[in-house]
Tab-separated table of C-alpha atoms in Angstrom:
chain	number	residue	atom	x	y	z
A	1	MET	CA	266.933	207.077	-38.286
A	2	ALA	CA	268.588	204.317	-40.300
A	3	SER	CA	269.971	205.044	-43.277
A	4	HIS	CA	268.937	203.481	-46.535
A	5	GLY	CA	272.491	202.082	-46.436
A	6	SER	CA	271.847	199.673	-42.826
A	7	ALA	CA	268.019	199.179	-44.089
A	8	THR	CA	267.717	195.957	-43.495
A	9	PRO	CA	265.980	193.927	-46.661
A	10	SER	CA	262.762	192.863	-45.227
A	11	ALA	CA	261.772	196.361	-43.301
A	12	ALA	CA	262.699	197.604	-46.839
A	13	VAL	CA	260.682	194.676	-48.377
A	14	ALA	CA	258.096	196.200	-46.259
A	15	ASP	CA	257.894	199.773	-46.658
A	16	TRP	CA	257.346	199.108	-50.423
A	17	SER	CA	253.298	197.544	-50.057
A	18	VAL	CA	251.878	197.227	-53.692
A	19	LYS	CA	253.602	198.038	-56.768
A	20	ARG	CA	250.767	198.875	-59.516
A	21	SER	CA	252.134	199.048	-63.186
A	22	ARG	CA	249.916	198.679	-66.495
A	23	SER	CA	250.605	196.577	-69.605
A	24	SER	CA	249.959	198.449	-72.877
A	25	ALA	CA	246.578	196.829	-72.696
A	26	GLY	CA	245.773	198.806	-70.138
A	27	ASP	CA	245.207	195.819	-67.296
A	28	LEU	CA	245.784	196.251	-63.539
A	29	ARG	CA	248.093	194.039	-61.793
A	30	GLU	CA	249.105	194.087	-58.445
A	31	THR	CA	251.929	192.681	-56.955
A	32	GLN	CA	252.879	192.249	-53.324
A	33	PRO	CA	255.958	191.926	-51.534
A	34	VAL	CA	256.940	190.404	-48.587
A	35	SER	CA	255.425	192.014	-45.697
A	36	ASP	CA	257.209	190.243	-42.949
A	37	GLU	CA	260.137	187.892	-43.742
A	38	LYS	CA	258.844	185.169	-41.528
A	39	ASP	CA	255.407	184.922	-43.442
A	40	ARG	CA	258.079	182.754	-45.870
A	41	ASN	CA	260.675	180.495	-45.807
A	42	VAL	CA	262.519	181.666	-49.328
A	43	SER	CA	265.380	184.483	-49.127
A	44	VAL	CA	264.563	187.515	-49.448
A	45	THR	CA	266.865	190.430	-51.595
A	46	THR	CA	266.473	194.532	-52.357
A	47	ASP	CA	269.073	194.716	-54.501
A	48	ARG	CA	269.023	195.489	-58.002
A	49	ARG	CA	270.963	192.502	-59.378
A	50	LYS	CA	268.862	190.433	-62.275
A	51	HIS	CA	268.496	187.080	-60.102
A	52	TRP	CA	266.586	186.038	-63.128
A	53	PHE	CA	269.034	185.916	-66.412
A	54	PRO	CA	271.094	183.341	-64.811
A	55	ALA	CA	267.694	181.322	-64.127
A	56	ALA	CA	266.762	182.022	-68.166
A	57	LEU	CA	270.027	181.988	-69.111
A	58	SER	CA	270.187	178.294	-68.003
A	59	LEU	CA	266.667	177.736	-70.107
A	60	MET	CA	269.082	179.077	-73.484
A	61	MET	CA	272.090	176.832	-72.550
A	62	VAL	CA	269.635	173.948	-71.596
A	63	GLY	CA	267.537	174.554	-75.750
A	64	TRP	CA	271.560	175.170	-76.653
A	65	GLY	CA	272.397	171.784	-76.217
A	66	ALA	CA	269.585	169.907	-77.634
A	67	ASN	CA	269.227	171.403	-80.525
A	68	GLN	CA	272.626	171.903	-81.884
A	69	PHE	CA	271.703	167.867	-82.704
A	70	VAL	CA	269.823	169.244	-85.366
A	71	SER	CA	272.751	170.740	-87.454
A	72	LEU	CA	274.876	167.711	-87.066
A	73	LEU	CA	272.129	165.342	-88.137
A	74	VAL	CA	273.763	165.593	-92.629
A	75	PHE	CA	277.075	164.573	-90.499
A	76	TYR	CA	276.508	162.447	-89.143
A	77	ARG	CA	274.520	160.631	-92.372
A	78	GLN	CA	277.544	161.617	-94.775
A	79	GLU	CA	280.376	161.191	-92.487
A	80	HIS	CA	278.958	157.765	-90.118
A	81	GLY	CA	277.215	156.329	-92.289
A	82	PHE	CA	273.688	156.158	-90.663
A	83	SER	CA	270.075	155.965	-92.153
A	84	GLU	CA	267.282	158.020	-92.677
A	85	VAL	CA	265.615	155.430	-89.976
A	86	MET	CA	268.833	155.688	-87.556
A	87	VAL	CA	268.541	159.857	-87.073
A	88	THR	CA	264.870	159.622	-87.259
A	89	SER	CA	265.207	157.669	-84.448
A	90	MET	CA	267.862	159.495	-82.208
A	91	LEU	CA	264.556	162.156	-82.455
A	92	GLY	CA	262.217	160.010	-81.319
A	93	ILE	CA	264.481	159.078	-78.231
A	94	TYR	CA	264.593	162.659	-77.317
A	95	VAL	CA	260.619	162.612	-77.112
A	96	VAL	CA	260.979	159.758	-74.516
A	97	GLY	CA	262.831	161.285	-72.133
A	98	LEU	CA	261.425	164.763	-72.296
A	99	VAL	CA	257.593	164.089	-71.652
A	100	PRO	CA	258.069	162.088	-68.670
A	101	ALA	CA	261.026	164.662	-67.361
A	102	LEU	CA	257.969	167.303	-67.691
A	103	LEU	CA	255.714	166.025	-66.148
A	104	TRP	CA	258.272	165.345	-63.273
A	105	GLY	CA	260.123	167.883	-62.844
A	106	GLY	CA	257.790	170.407	-62.583
A	107	ARG	CA	255.849	168.782	-59.400
A	108	HIS	CA	259.639	168.466	-58.845
A	109	SER	CA	260.294	171.856	-58.447
A	110	ASP	CA	257.070	172.757	-56.662
A	111	ARG	CA	258.101	170.130	-53.311
A	112	ILE	CA	261.617	170.480	-53.181
A	113	GLY	CA	262.177	173.967	-55.314
A	114	ARG	CA	263.613	175.005	-58.169
A	115	LYS	CA	267.209	175.862	-58.109
A	116	PRO	CA	268.275	172.136	-57.521
A	117	VAL	CA	266.559	170.794	-60.750
A	118	THR	CA	267.614	173.365	-62.991
A	119	LEU	CA	271.266	172.881	-61.069
A	120	PHE	CA	270.690	169.299	-62.627
A	121	ALA	CA	269.065	169.951	-65.594
A	122	VAL	CA	271.865	172.033	-66.579
A	123	THR	CA	274.763	169.529	-65.895
A	124	LEU	CA	272.461	166.835	-67.323
A	125	SER	CA	272.654	168.509	-70.470
A	126	MET	CA	276.763	168.606	-69.937
A	127	ALA	CA	276.295	164.769	-69.204
A	128	ALA	CA	274.281	164.170	-72.869
A	129	ASN	CA	276.974	166.342	-74.540
A	130	VAL	CA	279.467	163.976	-72.989
A	131	ALA	CA	277.860	161.219	-73.917
A	132	MET	CA	277.299	162.483	-77.776
A	133	MET	CA	280.953	162.941	-78.403
A	134	GLY	CA	281.650	159.544	-78.701
A	135	SER	CA	279.298	159.077	-81.850
A	136	VAL	CA	283.338	157.673	-83.198
A	137	ILE	CA	282.523	154.534	-81.539
A	138	GLY	CA	279.168	153.721	-83.349
A	139	THR	CA	274.751	154.854	-82.315
A	140	ALA	CA	274.928	153.962	-78.389
A	141	PRO	CA	276.261	157.057	-77.009
A	142	LEU	CA	273.706	158.971	-79.009
A	143	PHE	CA	270.933	157.525	-78.408
A	144	GLY	CA	271.818	157.762	-74.594
A	145	GLY	CA	272.902	161.722	-75.268
A	146	ARG	CA	270.035	162.835	-77.004
A	147	PHE	CA	268.038	160.103	-74.350
A	148	MET	CA	269.337	162.536	-71.189
A	149	ALA	CA	268.866	165.691	-73.065
A	150	GLY	CA	265.022	164.728	-74.144
A	151	ILE	CA	265.122	164.427	-69.627
A	152	ALA	CA	267.291	167.584	-69.264
A	153	THR	CA	265.212	169.815	-71.092
A	154	GLY	CA	262.214	168.546	-70.368
A	155	LEU	CA	263.052	169.711	-66.720
A	156	ALA	CA	264.679	172.632	-67.013
A	157	MET	CA	261.673	174.250	-69.460
A	158	ALA	CA	259.542	172.929	-66.093
A	159	ALA	CA	260.891	174.428	-62.836
A	160	ALA	CA	263.338	176.804	-64.810
A	161	THR	CA	260.530	179.184	-66.475
A	162	SER	CA	258.202	178.887	-63.280
A	163	TRP	CA	261.806	180.097	-61.402
A	164	VAL	CA	262.179	183.294	-64.012
A	165	LYS	CA	258.615	184.363	-63.348
A	166	GLU	CA	259.264	184.192	-59.817
A	167	LEU	CA	262.336	186.499	-59.928
A	168	SER	CA	261.129	188.878	-62.152
A	169	GLN	CA	258.323	189.719	-59.320
A	170	ALA	CA	257.940	190.900	-55.351
A	171	PRO	CA	260.320	190.847	-53.755
A	172	TRP	CA	263.719	189.200	-55.967
A	173	ASP	CA	262.218	192.144	-58.534
A	174	LEU	CA	260.456	195.494	-57.654
A	175	HIS	CA	261.095	196.698	-60.457
A	176	SER	CA	259.740	194.511	-63.513
A	177	ALA	CA	256.526	194.783	-65.518
A	178	ALA	CA	253.353	192.750	-65.233
A	179	GLY	CA	254.187	189.594	-67.625
A	180	SER	CA	258.034	190.394	-68.135
A	181	GLY	CA	258.898	186.741	-66.459
A	182	ALA	CA	256.783	184.219	-69.434
A	183	ARG	CA	258.423	187.354	-71.546
A	184	ARG	CA	261.570	186.420	-70.127
A	185	ALA	CA	261.656	182.513	-70.155
A	186	SER	CA	260.424	181.962	-73.837
A	187	LEU	CA	262.170	184.702	-74.966
A	188	LEU	CA	265.901	182.718	-73.754
A	189	THR	CA	264.295	179.603	-74.406
A	190	SER	CA	263.653	180.371	-78.461
A	191	ALA	CA	267.401	182.119	-78.425
A	192	GLY	CA	268.504	178.637	-77.062
A	193	PHE	CA	266.764	176.655	-79.569
A	194	TRP	CA	268.144	178.953	-82.698
A	195	LEU	CA	272.003	179.675	-81.356
A	196	GLY	CA	272.118	175.650	-81.032
A	197	PRO	CA	271.650	174.597	-84.263
A	198	VAL	CA	273.627	177.779	-86.244
A	199	VAL	CA	276.797	177.758	-83.567
A	200	GLY	CA	277.439	173.305	-83.778
A	201	GLY	CA	275.928	174.150	-87.763
A	202	LEU	CA	279.391	176.392	-87.644
A	203	LEU	CA	281.720	174.834	-86.452
A	204	ALA	CA	280.417	171.822	-87.648
A	205	SER	CA	281.610	173.097	-91.121
A	206	PHE	CA	284.631	174.915	-90.480
A	207	ALA	CA	285.835	173.851	-87.446
A	208	PRO	CA	288.014	171.144	-86.319
A	209	ALA	CA	287.367	167.440	-84.505
A	210	PRO	CA	283.325	168.627	-85.968
A	211	ALA	CA	281.802	165.663	-83.946
A	212	ILE	CA	283.745	167.235	-80.601
A	213	MET	CA	283.752	170.789	-81.402
A	214	PRO	CA	280.315	171.788	-80.822
A	215	TYR	CA	279.554	169.656	-77.318
A	216	ALA	CA	282.743	170.624	-75.942
A	217	LEU	CA	282.113	174.554	-76.602
A	218	HIS	CA	278.558	174.456	-75.023
A	219	ILE	CA	280.374	172.644	-72.274
A	220	ALA	CA	282.842	174.859	-71.487
A	221	LEU	CA	280.084	177.405	-71.684
A	222	CYS	CA	278.140	175.041	-69.088
A	223	ILE	CA	280.536	175.025	-66.493
A	224	PRO	CA	280.652	178.605	-65.275
A	225	LEU	CA	276.981	179.224	-65.312
A	226	LEU	CA	276.544	176.196	-62.773
A	227	PHE	CA	278.384	177.863	-60.098
A	228	ILE	CA	276.196	181.454	-60.742
A	229	VAL	CA	273.588	179.388	-60.800
A	230	ALA	CA	274.107	177.444	-57.760
A	231	ARG	CA	274.547	181.379	-55.545
A	232	LEU	CA	270.771	182.442	-57.345
A	233	PRO	CA	267.915	182.334	-54.763
A	234	GLU	CA	265.360	179.769	-54.211
A	235	THR	CA	261.866	180.828	-54.560
A	236	ARG	CA	260.283	177.868	-53.773
A	237	SER	CA	260.909	175.538	-50.276
A	238	SER	CA	259.840	172.220	-48.584
A	239	GLY	CA	258.983	175.051	-45.806
A	240	THR	CA	256.854	176.904	-48.962
A	241	THR	CA	255.175	173.479	-50.331
A	242	GLY	CA	254.197	171.923	-47.220
A	243	GLY	CA	251.987	172.694	-44.909
A	244	THR	CA	248.386	170.664	-44.238
A	245	PRO	CA	245.312	170.021	-46.926
A	246	GLY	CA	244.026	173.891	-47.677
A	247	SER	CA	246.917	175.270	-46.612
A	248	HIS	CA	248.079	176.584	-50.564
A	249	PRO	CA	246.383	178.757	-51.997
A	250	ALA	CA	243.442	177.517	-54.932
A	251	PRO	CA	243.852	178.716	-58.537
A	252	HIS	CA	240.539	180.492	-58.979
A	253	PRO	CA	237.674	178.846	-60.433
A	254	GLY	CA	237.656	178.848	-64.120
A	255	ALA	CA	241.512	178.292	-64.001
A	256	ARG	CA	240.759	174.099	-65.121
A	257	LYS	CA	238.320	175.066	-67.543
A	258	ARG	CA	239.864	177.873	-68.936
A	259	PHE	CA	243.284	175.165	-69.556
A	260	ARG	CA	241.207	172.960	-70.987
A	261	LEU	CA	239.105	175.051	-73.199
A	262	VAL	CA	241.411	178.161	-74.479
A	263	VAL	CA	245.436	177.123	-73.386
A	264	ALA	CA	244.979	173.095	-74.981
A	265	PRO	CA	243.817	173.674	-78.138
A	266	ALA	CA	246.391	176.355	-78.575
A	267	ALA	CA	249.474	174.672	-76.995
A	268	PRO	CA	250.264	171.884	-79.879
A	269	TRP	CA	250.986	174.686	-82.486
A	270	VAL	CA	253.738	176.386	-80.812
A	271	PHE	CA	255.991	173.771	-81.649
A	272	ALA	CA	253.909	172.393	-84.998
A	273	ALA	CA	254.118	175.596	-86.553
A	274	GLY	CA	257.856	176.459	-85.345
A	275	THR	CA	258.802	172.486	-86.569
A	276	THR	CA	256.671	172.982	-89.745
A	277	GLY	CA	258.869	176.250	-91.157
A	278	PHE	CA	262.048	174.565	-90.219
A	279	ALA	CA	261.264	171.298	-91.094
A	280	VAL	CA	257.829	170.370	-93.154
A	281	VAL	CA	258.064	174.141	-96.089
A	282	PRO	CA	262.439	172.764	-96.657
A	283	ALA	CA	260.709	168.397	-97.507
A	284	VAL	CA	257.385	170.168	-99.381
A	285	ILE	CA	258.686	172.508	-102.114
A	286	PRO	CA	259.417	171.502	-105.048
A	287	GLY	CA	262.169	172.064	-107.885
A	288	LEU	CA	264.139	173.059	-105.354
A	289	GLY	CA	267.138	169.723	-106.351
A	290	GLU	CA	270.160	170.426	-104.621
A	291	GLY	CA	270.097	173.632	-102.973
A	292	ARG	CA	267.257	171.904	-100.332
A	293	LEU	CA	269.855	171.532	-97.576
A	294	ALA	CA	270.757	175.187	-98.070
A	295	TYR	CA	267.151	176.490	-98.094
A	296	ALA	CA	266.779	173.710	-95.633
A	297	THR	CA	269.518	176.016	-93.625
A	298	ALA	CA	268.204	179.265	-94.775
A	299	ALA	CA	264.327	178.075	-93.030
A	300	VAL	CA	266.113	176.834	-89.715
A	301	ALA	CA	267.200	180.311	-88.573
A	302	ILE	CA	264.246	182.253	-90.424
A	303	THR	CA	262.074	179.905	-88.413
A	304	LEU	CA	263.773	180.538	-85.183
A	305	GLY	CA	264.666	183.880	-86.046
A	306	PHE	CA	261.543	185.675	-86.112
A	307	SER	CA	260.453	183.620	-83.460
A	308	VAL	CA	262.697	184.847	-81.239
A	309	LEU	CA	262.266	188.118	-82.710
A	310	ILE	CA	258.240	188.718	-82.771
A	311	GLN	CA	258.380	188.221	-78.413
A	312	PRO	CA	258.466	191.548	-77.466
A	313	LEU	CA	255.257	192.342	-79.130
A	314	ALA	CA	254.200	189.057	-77.729
A	315	ARG	CA	253.450	190.636	-73.883
A	316	ARG	CA	252.420	193.826	-75.215
A	317	LEU	CA	249.366	191.613	-77.064
A	318	ASP	CA	248.808	190.328	-73.826
A	319	THR	CA	245.372	190.842	-71.414
A	320	VAL	CA	243.949	189.299	-68.711
A	321	ARG	CA	240.379	190.235	-70.721
A	322	ASN	CA	240.801	187.648	-72.835
A	323	ALA	CA	242.554	184.690	-74.814
A	324	ARG	CA	244.268	188.118	-77.509
A	325	SER	CA	246.957	186.893	-77.387
A	326	LEU	CA	246.651	183.314	-78.455
A	327	LEU	CA	244.231	184.059	-80.660
A	328	THR	CA	246.829	186.242	-82.464
A	329	GLY	CA	249.075	183.741	-82.350
A	330	THR	CA	246.567	180.877	-83.447
A	331	THR	CA	245.563	183.371	-86.550
A	332	THR	CA	249.522	183.810	-87.538
A	333	ALA	CA	249.880	179.611	-87.210
A	334	PHE	CA	247.007	179.532	-89.719
A	335	LEU	CA	247.856	182.373	-91.918
A	336	GLY	CA	251.837	180.264	-92.427
A	337	LEU	CA	250.436	177.020	-93.278
A	338	ALA	CA	248.091	178.281	-95.742
A	339	ALA	CA	251.293	180.429	-97.374
A	340	VAL	CA	252.548	176.737	-97.298
A	341	LEU	CA	250.059	174.996	-98.728
A	342	VAL	CA	250.274	178.253	-102.004
A	343	ALA	CA	254.150	178.043	-101.905
A	344	ILE	CA	252.919	174.123	-102.718
A	345	LEU	CA	250.489	174.574	-105.486
A	346	ALA	CA	252.769	177.475	-106.907
A	347	ALA	CA	256.080	175.619	-106.328
A	348	SER	CA	257.548	178.833	-105.183
A	349	PRO	CA	260.269	178.354	-102.962
A	350	ALA	CA	260.901	182.296	-102.328
A	351	LEU	CA	256.555	181.486	-100.603
A	352	GLY	CA	257.902	178.998	-98.678
A	353	LEU	CA	260.327	181.243	-96.302
A	354	VAL	CA	257.963	184.085	-96.637
A	355	ALA	CA	256.041	181.213	-94.667
A	356	SER	CA	258.799	179.972	-92.501
A	357	ALA	CA	258.963	183.836	-91.465
A	358	VAL	CA	255.466	183.341	-90.311
A	359	LEU	CA	255.003	179.961	-89.008
A	360	GLY	CA	258.135	181.408	-86.799
A	361	SER	CA	255.703	184.428	-85.404
A	362	ALA	CA	253.037	181.932	-84.770
A	363	ASN	CA	255.161	179.518	-82.463
A	364	GLY	CA	257.162	183.180	-80.553
A	365	LEU	CA	253.525	184.384	-80.147
A	366	LEU	CA	251.735	181.520	-78.826
A	367	MET	CA	254.973	180.439	-75.850
A	368	VAL	CA	254.952	183.575	-74.226
A	369	GLY	CA	250.625	184.043	-74.797
A	370	GLY	CA	250.778	180.303	-73.490
A	371	LEU	CA	252.732	181.160	-70.245
A	372	LEU	CA	251.472	184.142	-69.683
A	373	GLU	CA	248.199	182.480	-69.413
A	374	ILE	CA	249.699	179.427	-67.216
A	375	GLN	CA	251.288	182.209	-64.867
A	376	ARG	CA	247.678	183.845	-63.866
A	377	LEU	CA	246.090	180.320	-63.737
A	378	ALA	CA	248.438	178.330	-61.334
A	379	ALA	CA	248.412	178.560	-57.671
A	380	ALA	CA	252.519	179.091	-56.495
A	381	HIS	CA	251.581	175.654	-55.720
A	382	GLU	CA	251.270	174.253	-58.918
A	383	LEU	CA	252.911	176.431	-60.704
A	384	GLY	CA	255.405	174.328	-62.382
A	385	LYS	CA	253.386	171.422	-62.791
A	386	LEU	CA	250.765	173.494	-64.186
A	387	THR	CA	254.028	174.987	-66.894
A	388	GLY	CA	255.405	171.422	-67.164
A	389	PHE	CA	251.401	170.822	-68.875
A	390	PHE	CA	251.518	173.102	-70.932
A	391	TYR	CA	254.737	172.009	-72.331
A	392	THR	CA	253.812	168.532	-72.411
A	393	LEU	CA	250.800	169.237	-74.779
A	394	ALA	CA	253.218	172.083	-77.386
A	395	TYR	CA	255.661	169.038	-77.474
A	396	VAL	CA	252.797	167.225	-79.475
A	397	GLY	CA	253.058	169.651	-82.244
A	398	PHE	CA	256.672	168.304	-82.613
A	399	LEU	CA	255.288	165.274	-84.322
A	400	ALA	CA	254.114	167.110	-87.367
A	401	PRO	CA	256.985	166.495	-89.792
A	402	THR	CA	256.733	162.639	-88.761
A	403	VAL	CA	252.997	162.753	-89.014
A	404	VAL	CA	253.218	164.599	-92.497
A	405	ALA	CA	255.965	162.704	-93.654
A	406	PHE	CA	254.912	158.879	-93.050
A	407	ALA	CA	251.039	160.549	-94.893
A	408	ALA	CA	252.776	161.878	-97.383
A	409	GLN	CA	253.202	158.335	-98.628
A	410	TRP	CA	249.684	158.053	-99.529
A	411	ILE	CA	247.668	161.582	-99.508
A	412	GLN	CA	249.778	164.334	-102.091
A	413	THR	CA	251.352	167.323	-99.526
A	414	ALA	CA	248.341	169.928	-100.521
A	415	TRP	CA	245.651	167.380	-99.242
A	416	ILE	CA	247.927	166.993	-95.908
A	417	MET	CA	248.684	170.979	-95.608
A	418	ALA	CA	244.578	171.252	-95.990
A	419	GLY	CA	244.051	169.233	-93.912
A	420	MET	CA	246.359	171.073	-91.179
A	421	LEU	CA	244.730	174.394	-92.103
A	422	ALA	CA	241.175	172.728	-90.803
A	423	LEU	CA	242.335	171.307	-87.626
A	424	CYS	CA	243.886	174.925	-86.470
A	425	LEU	CA	241.107	176.056	-87.728
A	426	VAL	CA	239.215	173.602	-85.288
A	427	SER	CA	241.882	175.391	-82.245
A	428	LEU	CA	241.233	178.043	-83.842
A	429	ALA	CA	237.383	178.849	-82.970
A	430	PHE	CA	237.585	176.590	-79.787
A	431	ILE	CA	240.323	179.563	-78.704
A	432	GLY	CA	237.355	182.675	-79.461
A	433	VAL	CA	234.468	180.714	-78.605
A	434	ASN	CA	235.762	180.206	-75.113
A	435	SER	CA	237.956	183.461	-74.902
A	436	ARG	CA	236.469	185.656	-72.346
A	437	LYS	CA	235.174	182.681	-69.616
A	438	TYR	CA	236.674	181.226	-66.684
A	439	LEU	CA	239.521	184.477	-66.253
A	440	PRO	CA	241.396	185.142	-63.352
A	441	PRO	CA	240.230	188.294	-61.374
A	442	LEU	CA	241.089	191.686	-63.505
A	443	LEU	CA	243.210	192.419	-60.085
A	444	GLU	CA	246.445	189.746	-60.575
A	445	ARG	CA	247.998	188.871	-57.497
A	446	VAL	CA	251.201	188.153	-59.191
A	447	ASP	CA	253.595	187.052	-55.329
A	448	ALA	CA	252.615	183.897	-53.934
A	449	ASP	CA	252.210	184.589	-50.642
A	450	PRO	CA	247.901	184.705	-49.829
A	451	ALA	CA	249.487	185.793	-46.948
A	452	VAL	CA	250.334	189.517	-47.693
A	453	LYS	CA	247.572	191.589	-47.291
A	454	VAL	CA	247.899	194.571	-50.136
A	455	ARG	CA	248.472	197.820	-48.420
A	456	LYS	CA	247.631	200.673	-50.417
A	457	HIS	CA	251.240	202.569	-50.872
A	458	LYS	CA	251.452	206.118	-49.181
A	459	THR	CA	254.143	208.234	-51.615
A	460	SER	CA	255.533	210.819	-49.390
């Protein structure tokens, strides 16, 4: 009899037939391994290394690189004399690169694999920072860098999010609870979005060469990460995505309807909640005077901090029986918007920061809840594409501060917030009415391979 140390990877995986785990919500899930390595054209490993972590770190570093620009806006206005219109345009060019990359990156990673798309995204994020170091010579390098940063973020969020999910299940991870992949990807993405402006702002304020140092630090951290990510196992390849029509497992019949009626109404509030918390609140609370900059910094830290802290709870709220996690997140967004309205009417900066905390919590709840819904709805060969669709809709909410600023020229901000409350209530109604409709099977097949047959695991 062969010793445990000499067992082959495929034999070890085959011995582990079915792993069942229950989430705290009591939902039974099944994760299924590859019974024979020849059934898949992907690498298989059974060691306990956390392959998902470097893939998730790539999300964090790309998010860091994209968001650190936010903390440098004041620096560019003061030191380089850039106008408000110029700086706002730099934010807009980021979205121009982001949205097509989200749509294309997910589809492409489904075809050629997660690793090459993720590696390209991290490399492009570094190139964007190199470009933005050239701000001393004018605005062109900043526009080019922000455009590249948008593309890098879109590619990473579509491909690396799917990669983390797949690396958090058999055969690459035999010990994670169901839903861990969505929580891990969302948590590290949010951490990057938070760390970027915090670290970038500190370096711009206190370090030498403030136009260079934030970008140089990010590049220095990304270089070793590239070598680590390059060694990770691929979860998709041309062999797994190719084949004749009909060879791929189809999503369950109601997947598209559930996406339209449940996920789509919630998605825009992912970033509408976040951007309202850290961008709209500091702009609309009256009576801040010269303290508005410090207040804005606090709002950013509170909003994104609560987004990160709430995410472990978001997975525990999830259930396959209904859309509880999305309902909770959208309700939290509604309460946050209501708090903003009261803060405006009462001219209360303290209540405004409370609203930022609630809206940050809504951002975290909705991001995790949306990704969990997507990962249940998508067939394996469409996971990247559907993840890209979700994030594209989520980034519609990123325009909330622009819409508020534009409408405020003619409408009082209190009435604008009332309108946002009404829209959020409509979304909540859509999700609530359809919460239990078009559900996937209760026993969720977490593994991507349809050829794997579930066998009852016999304990010795």
